[in-house]
């Protein structure tokens, strides 16, 4: 069993399923969405990050870096990602707390002990743990199932937040322990899907249909970008797919695009995406909510 990396453990989350939840973001994804708001979770390996707003340009990090991977450009430190060995030496040297390594491995037992510290909040609110990413279903499944079994044995709710692009066998392994799948459909038009995520939506839709047949509890989540994947026709195609495949959906979440990911790309030392994405207007979002409700999905809302 290999231990996946975690980029963040977010406590008191109210956007990752029912109640107050503790969300674990695993590092590594099978897709590369241009609108990803957690780009530090796309690569499976650890990555150096530098917060340009905090960097004062003192150069201490560059002096101690054993690989000479850091230089100063325009008064702030810049890391050569190829030369950096992720040793972490520069982190302690930065008094401004501007440097970090994204990605930490937690043995299962340690992670469970950390998570259950929040159980009082879960019990009071009907919440629990949400496993997210990145793509949790593309991690080491022995680790993920072990983690879920331990939490499940203690009676805790576990949600799986997934983009759907992973072998169906992985979903079968977690089915007995998952309360809800927060299941993303990024674009129903496959050409749009390929152009903006790097992969076809065929496997994602197949897995969604299989999960529905297997009796999984599913909340459908759709990131919406104006003019790209948010047309009324696109949404009707989603509804048709759900009907044709008898996929029971307990909740529909329409997630308007936001720009958070672009700043993180800069912190990772990666180029910002050259896109002009924008969220749908409030008027259009409300029309889509009504469209889903008129088609039987009364539990449709804007946001997670
Ligand atoms: S040590 Fe910190 S503040 Fe100084 S140059 Fe490096 S990142 Fe910037
Ligand atoms: S993590 Fe190590 S190799 Fe990478 S920039 Fe910092 S000191 Fe250099």
Tab-separated table of C-alpha atoms and ligand atoms in Angstrom:
chain	number	residue	atom	x	y	z
A	1	UNK	CA	0.000	0.000	0.000
A	2	UNK	CA	1.414	3.400	-0.925
A	3	UNK	CA	0.476	6.487	1.042
A	4	UNK	CA	-1.134	9.257	-1.029
A	5	UNK	CA	-0.195	12.870	-0.460
A	6	UNK	CA	-2.629	15.334	1.101
A	7	UNK	CA	-2.536	19.046	0.253
A	8	UNK	CA	-5.007	20.279	2.844
A	9	UNK	CA	-7.374	19.181	5.591
A	10	UNK	CA	-10.177	21.706	5.696
A	11	UNK	CA	-12.193	21.816	8.882
A	12	UNK	CA	-15.702	23.234	9.329
A	13	UNK	CA	-16.536	22.908	5.638
A	14	UNK	CA	-20.199	23.472	4.778
A	15	UNK	CA	-19.840	23.048	1.002
A	16	UNK	CA	-18.825	19.406	0.727
A	17	UNK	CA	-22.060	17.623	1.575
A	18	UNK	CA	-24.478	17.663	4.491
A	19	UNK	CA	-23.644	19.244	7.830
A	20	UNK	CA	-20.261	20.441	8.999
A	21	UNK	CA	-17.572	18.349	7.380
A	22	UNK	CA	-13.837	17.844	7.500
A	23	UNK	CA	-12.550	17.632	3.963
A	24	UNK	CA	-9.327	15.879	2.980
A	25	UNK	CA	-7.815	17.030	-0.298
A	26	UNK	CA	-5.706	14.287	-1.853
A	27	UNK	CA	-2.983	15.224	-4.302
A	28	UNK	CA	-3.158	13.947	-7.853
A	29	UNK	CA	-5.897	14.048	-10.449
A	30	UNK	CA	-6.757	12.214	-13.643
A	31	UNK	CA	-8.025	15.384	-15.291
A	32	UNK	CA	-6.611	18.867	-15.827
A	33	UNK	CA	-9.554	21.261	-15.835
A	34	UNK	CA	-8.714	24.752	-17.000
A	35	UNK	CA	-11.005	26.150	-14.301
A	36	UNK	CA	-9.570	23.988	-11.487
A	37	UNK	CA	-9.663	25.970	-8.243
A	38	UNK	CA	-7.174	23.620	-6.558
A	39	UNK	CA	-4.382	23.291	-9.168
A	40	UNK	CA	-1.954	22.225	-6.430
A	41	UNK	CA	-3.905	18.940	-6.339
A	42	UNK	CA	-3.403	18.094	-10.023
A	43	UNK	CA	0.079	16.540	-9.819
A	44	UNK	CA	0.531	13.403	-7.706
A	45	UNK	CA	3.974	14.424	-6.432
A	46	UNK	CA	4.886	17.129	-3.901
A	47	UNK	CA	5.387	20.645	-5.268
A	48	UNK	CA	7.084	23.814	-4.023
A	49	UNK	CA	4.842	26.855	-3.556
A	50	UNK	CA	5.733	30.502	-2.987
A	51	UNK	CA	3.318	33.190	-1.921
A	52	UNK	CA	4.399	36.297	-3.835
A	53	UNK	CA	2.326	38.574	-1.598
A	54	UNK	CA	4.399	37.533	1.411
A	55	UNK	CA	7.833	37.392	-0.197
A	56	UNK	CA	9.932	40.423	0.766
A	57	UNK	CA	12.782	39.526	-1.583
A	58	UNK	CA	15.415	39.106	1.165
A	59	UNK	CA	17.062	36.221	-0.685
A	60	UNK	CA	17.650	33.999	2.364
A	61	UNK	CA	15.897	31.075	0.672
A	62	UNK	CA	18.170	31.382	-2.372
A	63	UNK	CA	21.265	31.370	-0.146
A	64	UNK	CA	20.363	28.116	1.610
A	65	UNK	CA	18.914	26.153	-1.308
A	66	UNK	CA	21.356	23.252	-1.875
A	67	UNK	CA	20.221	22.892	-5.480
A	68	UNK	CA	20.537	26.598	-6.337
A	69	UNK	CA	16.944	26.354	-7.522
A	70	UNK	CA	15.874	29.798	-6.306
A	71	UNK	CA	16.584	33.154	-7.904
A	72	UNK	CA	15.258	36.641	-7.287
A	73	UNK	CA	13.273	38.248	-10.069
A	74	UNK	CA	11.644	41.642	-9.782
A	75	UNK	CA	12.137	41.607	-6.019
A	76	UNK	CA	10.571	38.212	-5.284
A	77	UNK	CA	11.875	34.669	-5.179
A	78	UNK	CA	11.286	32.349	-8.119
A	79	UNK	CA	11.781	28.584	-7.898
A	80	UNK	CA	13.055	26.444	-10.743
A	81	UNK	CA	10.604	23.543	-10.401
A	82	UNK	CA	12.877	21.181	-12.355
A	83	UNK	CA	15.895	21.677	-10.076
A	84	UNK	CA	13.937	21.727	-6.801
A	85	UNK	CA	14.151	18.401	-4.971
A	86	UNK	CA	11.386	19.351	-2.474
A	87	UNK	CA	13.893	19.108	0.395
A	88	UNK	CA	12.138	21.872	2.369
A	89	UNK	CA	15.328	23.644	3.481
A	90	UNK	CA	14.090	27.016	2.237
A	91	UNK	CA	10.843	26.879	4.215
A	92	UNK	CA	12.325	27.352	7.683
A	93	UNK	CA	14.622	30.065	6.371
A	94	UNK	CA	11.747	32.285	5.238
A	95	UNK	CA	10.689	34.492	8.144
A	96	UNK	CA	7.727	35.721	6.098
A	97	UNK	CA	6.248	32.240	5.845
A	98	UNK	CA	6.139	32.642	2.073
A	99	UNK	CA	7.332	29.161	1.124
A	100	UNK	CA	5.809	25.725	1.480
A	101	UNK	CA	5.783	22.247	-0.005
A	102	UNK	CA	2.329	21.128	-1.098
A	103	UNK	CA	1.753	17.440	-0.365
A	104	UNK	CA	2.166	15.550	2.903
A	105	UNK	CA	1.769	11.822	3.519
A	106	UNK	CA	-0.278	10.733	6.534
A	107	UNK	CA	-0.286	7.099	7.634
A	108	UNK	CA	-3.934	5.952	7.788
A	109	UNK	CA	-3.975	5.657	11.582
A	110	UNK	CA	-2.564	9.163	12.009
A	111	UNK	CA	-5.077	10.646	9.574
A	112	UNK	CA	-8.019	8.963	11.307
A	113	UNK	CA	-6.833	10.238	14.707
A	114	UNK	CA	-6.536	13.744	13.274
A	115	UNK	CA	-9.961	13.658	11.625
A	116	UNK	CA	-11.985	12.297	14.529
A	117	UNK	CA	-10.991	15.295	16.631
A	118	UNK	CA	-13.854	16.990	14.739
A	119	UNK	CA	-16.460	14.326	15.524
A	120	UNK	CA	-18.399	16.578	17.944
A	121	UNK	CA	-19.091	18.995	15.081
A	122	UNK	CA	-20.123	16.128	12.795
A	123	UNK	CA	-22.478	14.649	15.357
A	124	UNK	CA	-24.085	18.016	16.133
A	125	UNK	CA	-24.679	18.886	12.476
A	126	UNK	CA	-25.184	15.600	10.639
A	127	UNK	CA	-21.808	16.060	8.981
A	128	UNK	CA	-18.723	13.900	8.652
A	129	UNK	CA	-15.669	13.484	6.464
A	130	UNK	CA	-15.446	14.292	2.763
A	131	UNK	CA	-12.628	12.767	0.732
A	132	UNK	CA	-11.782	15.107	-2.112
A	133	UNK	CA	-8.859	16.221	-4.238
A	134	UNK	CA	-7.498	16.057	-6.792
A	135	UNK	CA	-9.188	12.758	-7.482
A	136	UNK	CA	-9.632	10.511	-4.482
A	137	UNK	CA	-10.694	7.575	-6.682
A	138	UNK	CA	-7.325	7.684	-8.467
A	139	UNK	CA	-5.283	7.262	-5.275
A	140	UNK	CA	-4.023	3.990	-3.796
A	141	UNK	CA	-7.344	2.238	-3.208
A	142	UNK	CA	-6.009	-0.001	-0.451
A	143	UNK	CA	-5.216	3.163	1.503
A	144	UNK	CA	-8.556	4.819	0.711
A	145	UNK	CA	-10.635	1.761	1.599
A	146	UNK	CA	-8.644	1.233	4.805
A	147	UNK	CA	-9.278	4.865	5.775
A	148	UNK	CA	-12.973	4.579	4.982
A	149	UNK	CA	-13.392	1.270	6.809
A	150	UNK	CA	-11.873	2.733	9.977
A	151	UNK	CA	-14.106	5.826	9.877
A	152	UNK	CA	-17.162	3.765	8.938
A	153	UNK	CA	-16.524	1.372	11.829
A	154	UNK	CA	-16.738	4.355	14.194
A	155	UNK	CA	-20.094	5.308	12.641
A	156	UNK	CA	-18.915	8.419	10.805
A	157	UNK	CA	-20.374	9.665	7.531
A	158	UNK	CA	-17.991	9.669	4.564
A	159	UNK	CA	-18.618	11.494	1.300
A	160	UNK	CA	-16.613	10.947	-1.862
A	161	UNK	CA	-16.083	14.042	-4.003
A	162	UNK	CA	-15.175	12.726	-7.451
A	163	UNK	CA	-14.737	13.844	-11.040
A	164	UNK	CA	-15.779	10.353	-12.154
A	165	UNK	CA	-12.699	9.651	-14.261
A	166	UNK	CA	-11.361	6.492	-12.596
A	167	UNK	CA	-11.862	2.731	-13.047
A	168	UNK	CA	-15.320	1.606	-11.888
A	169	UNK	CA	-13.687	-1.134	-9.759
A	170	UNK	CA	-12.412	1.665	-7.509
A	171	UNK	CA	-15.976	2.896	-6.945
A	172	UNK	CA	-17.119	-0.647	-6.185
A	173	UNK	CA	-14.481	-0.872	-3.444
A	174	UNK	CA	-15.792	2.196	-1.583
A	175	UNK	CA	-19.531	1.680	-2.167
A	176	UNK	CA	-20.115	-0.108	1.164
A	177	UNK	CA	-18.600	2.769	3.140
A	178	UNK	CA	-19.658	5.895	1.200
A	179	UNK	CA	-22.706	7.853	2.332
A	180	UNK	CA	-22.855	10.203	-0.636
A	181	UNK	CA	-20.962	10.626	-3.888
A	182	UNK	CA	-20.531	14.289	-4.807
A	183	UNK	CA	-20.291	13.516	-8.502
A	184	UNK	CA	-19.053	16.103	-11.014
A	185	UNK	CA	-20.280	16.345	-14.575
A	186	UNK	CA	-18.072	19.081	-15.984
A	187	UNK	CA	-19.587	19.278	-19.466
A	188	UNK	CA	-22.161	17.112	-21.232
A	189	UNK	CA	-20.756	18.096	-24.638
A	190	UNK	CA	-17.799	15.751	-25.086
A	191	UNK	CA	-15.822	18.087	-27.338
A	192	UNK	CA	-16.088	20.853	-24.736
A	193	UNK	CA	-15.155	18.315	-22.062
A	194	UNK	CA	-12.052	17.131	-23.926
A	195	UNK	CA	-10.903	20.653	-24.751
A	196	UNK	CA	-11.173	21.889	-21.177
A	197	UNK	CA	-10.364	18.861	-18.998
A	198	UNK	CA	-8.046	16.867	-21.243
A	199	UNK	CA	-10.248	13.752	-21.303
A	200	UNK	CA	-13.525	12.461	-22.739
A	201	UNK	CA	-16.621	12.377	-20.533
A	202	UNK	CA	-17.539	8.850	-21.741
A	203	UNK	CA	-16.090	6.953	-18.744
A	204	UNK	CA	-17.494	9.582	-16.352
A	205	UNK	CA	-21.033	9.126	-17.655
A	206	UNK	CA	-20.656	5.318	-17.710
A	207	UNK	CA	-19.522	5.322	-14.075
A	208	UNK	CA	-22.384	7.640	-13.111
A	209	UNK	CA	-24.922	5.271	-14.682
A	210	UNK	CA	-23.316	2.263	-12.956
A	211	UNK	CA	-23.297	3.993	-9.568
A	212	UNK	CA	-26.963	4.854	-10.034
A	213	UNK	CA	-27.801	1.208	-10.775
A	214	UNK	CA	-25.764	0.125	-7.745
A	215	UNK	CA	-27.997	2.252	-5.513
A	216	UNK	CA	-25.412	4.886	-4.580
A	217	UNK	CA	-26.625	8.143	-3.053
A	218	UNK	CA	-25.513	10.814	-5.537
A	219	UNK	CA	-25.359	14.609	-5.423
A	220	UNK	CA	-24.717	15.871	-8.962
A	221	UNK	CA	-22.368	18.839	-9.175
A	222	UNK	CA	-21.764	20.932	-12.265
A	223	UNK	CA	-19.208	23.746	-12.535
A	224	UNK	CA	-20.795	26.330	-14.826
A	225	UNK	CA	-18.878	28.682	-17.091
A	226	UNK	CA	-20.809	31.226	-19.083
A	227	UNK	CA	-21.195	30.288	-22.743
A	228	UNK	CA	-19.107	27.127	-22.376
A	229	UNK	CA	-21.132	24.424	-20.630
A	230	UNK	CA	-24.141	26.226	-19.154
A	231	UNK	CA	-26.706	26.408	-21.958
A	232	UNK	CA	-30.288	25.337	-21.361
A	233	UNK	CA	-29.742	22.744	-24.081
A	234	UNK	CA	-26.705	21.343	-22.222
A	235	UNK	CA	-28.732	21.051	-19.026
A	236	UNK	CA	-31.592	19.331	-20.861
A	237	UNK	CA	-29.068	16.828	-22.218
A	238	UNK	CA	-27.897	16.162	-18.655
A	239	UNK	CA	-31.490	15.625	-17.554
A	240	UNK	CA	-32.124	13.301	-20.524
A	241	UNK	CA	-29.042	11.271	-19.631
A	242	UNK	CA	-30.162	10.891	-16.024
A	243	UNK	CA	-33.636	9.778	-17.135
A	244	UNK	CA	-32.474	7.381	-19.832
A	245	UNK	CA	-30.133	5.707	-17.375
A	246	UNK	CA	-32.478	5.923	-14.378
A	247	UNK	CA	-29.820	7.630	-12.261
A	248	UNK	CA	-31.394	8.716	-8.961
A	249	UNK	CA	-30.043	12.156	-8.013
A	250	UNK	CA	-30.730	13.384	-4.492
A	251	UNK	CA	-29.375	16.889	-4.984
A	252	UNK	CA	-28.209	19.055	-7.880
A	253	UNK	CA	-25.529	21.659	-7.176
A	254	UNK	CA	-24.882	24.324	-9.805
A	255	UNK	CA	-21.418	25.728	-9.141
A	256	UNK	CA	-20.706	29.071	-10.826
A	257	UNK	CA	-17.071	29.539	-11.919
A	258	UNK	CA	-14.729	31.489	-9.672
A	259	UNK	CA	-11.129	32.534	-10.229
A	260	UNK	CA	-9.378	31.227	-7.106
A	261	UNK	CA	-7.269	28.724	-9.030
A	262	UNK	CA	-5.454	31.322	-11.090
A	263	UNK	CA	-3.669	32.769	-8.017
A	264	UNK	CA	-2.635	29.292	-6.924
A	265	UNK	CA	-1.073	28.648	-10.352
A	266	UNK	CA	1.097	31.689	-9.755
A	267	UNK	CA	2.127	30.330	-6.328
A	268	UNK	CA	3.066	27.027	-7.959
A	269	UNK	CA	5.244	28.854	-10.462
A	270	UNK	CA	2.980	27.778	-13.314
A	271	UNK	CA	1.505	29.914	-16.085
A	272	UNK	CA	-1.989	31.243	-15.554
A	273	UNK	CA	-4.546	29.812	-17.976
A	274	UNK	CA	-5.184	32.116	-20.892
A	275	UNK	CA	-8.957	31.963	-20.619
A	276	UNK	CA	-11.708	34.484	-20.220
A	277	UNK	CA	-13.999	32.292	-18.162
A	278	UNK	CA	-16.827	33.992	-16.332
A	279	UNK	CA	-19.675	32.718	-14.183
A	280	UNK	CA	-23.206	32.627	-15.601
A	281	UNK	CA	-25.385	35.605	-14.698
A	282	UNK	CA	-27.586	35.298	-11.621
A	283	UNK	CA	-30.607	35.463	-13.915
A	284	UNK	CA	-29.406	32.486	-15.983
A	285	UNK	CA	-28.447	30.501	-12.874
A	286	UNK	CA	-31.941	31.009	-11.468
A	287	UNK	CA	-33.443	29.907	-14.795
A	288	UNK	CA	-31.375	26.712	-14.636
A	289	UNK	CA	-32.471	26.053	-11.059
A	290	UNK	CA	-36.086	26.328	-12.234
A	291	UNK	CA	-35.367	24.061	-15.208
A	292	UNK	CA	-34.101	21.290	-12.924
A	293	UNK	CA	-36.992	21.764	-10.509
A	294	UNK	CA	-39.546	21.597	-13.319
A	295	UNK	CA	-37.967	18.307	-14.359
A	296	UNK	CA	-38.354	16.758	-10.949
A	297	UNK	CA	-35.107	17.761	-9.234
A	298	UNK	CA	-36.643	19.821	-6.443
A	299	UNK	CA	-33.443	19.747	-4.422
A	300	UNK	CA	-31.476	21.956	-6.819
A	301	UNK	CA	-29.369	24.783	-5.500
A	302	UNK	CA	-26.678	27.254	-6.494
A	303	UNK	CA	-23.424	26.423	-4.747
A	304	UNK	CA	-22.162	23.379	-2.864
B	1	LIG	S1	13.196	33.865	2.269
B	1	LIG	FE1	10.984	34.260	2.002
B	1	LIG	S2	10.829	36.486	1.916
B	1	LIG	FE2	12.993	35.982	1.575
B	1	LIG	S3	13.182	35.860	-0.678
B	1	LIG	FE3	12.762	33.788	0.059
B	1	LIG	S4	10.537	33.570	-0.074
B	1	LIG	FE4	10.998	35.755	-0.192
B	2	LIG	S1	12.594	22.812	-1.349
B	2	LIG	FE1	14.846	22.523	-1.246
B	2	LIG	S2	15.491	22.289	-3.380
B	2	LIG	FE2	13.411	23.162	-3.425
B	2	LIG	S3	13.718	25.379	-3.520
B	2	LIG	FE3	13.509	24.860	-1.338
B	2	LIG	S4	15.619	24.526	-0.615
B	2	LIG	FE4	15.666	24.474	-2.850
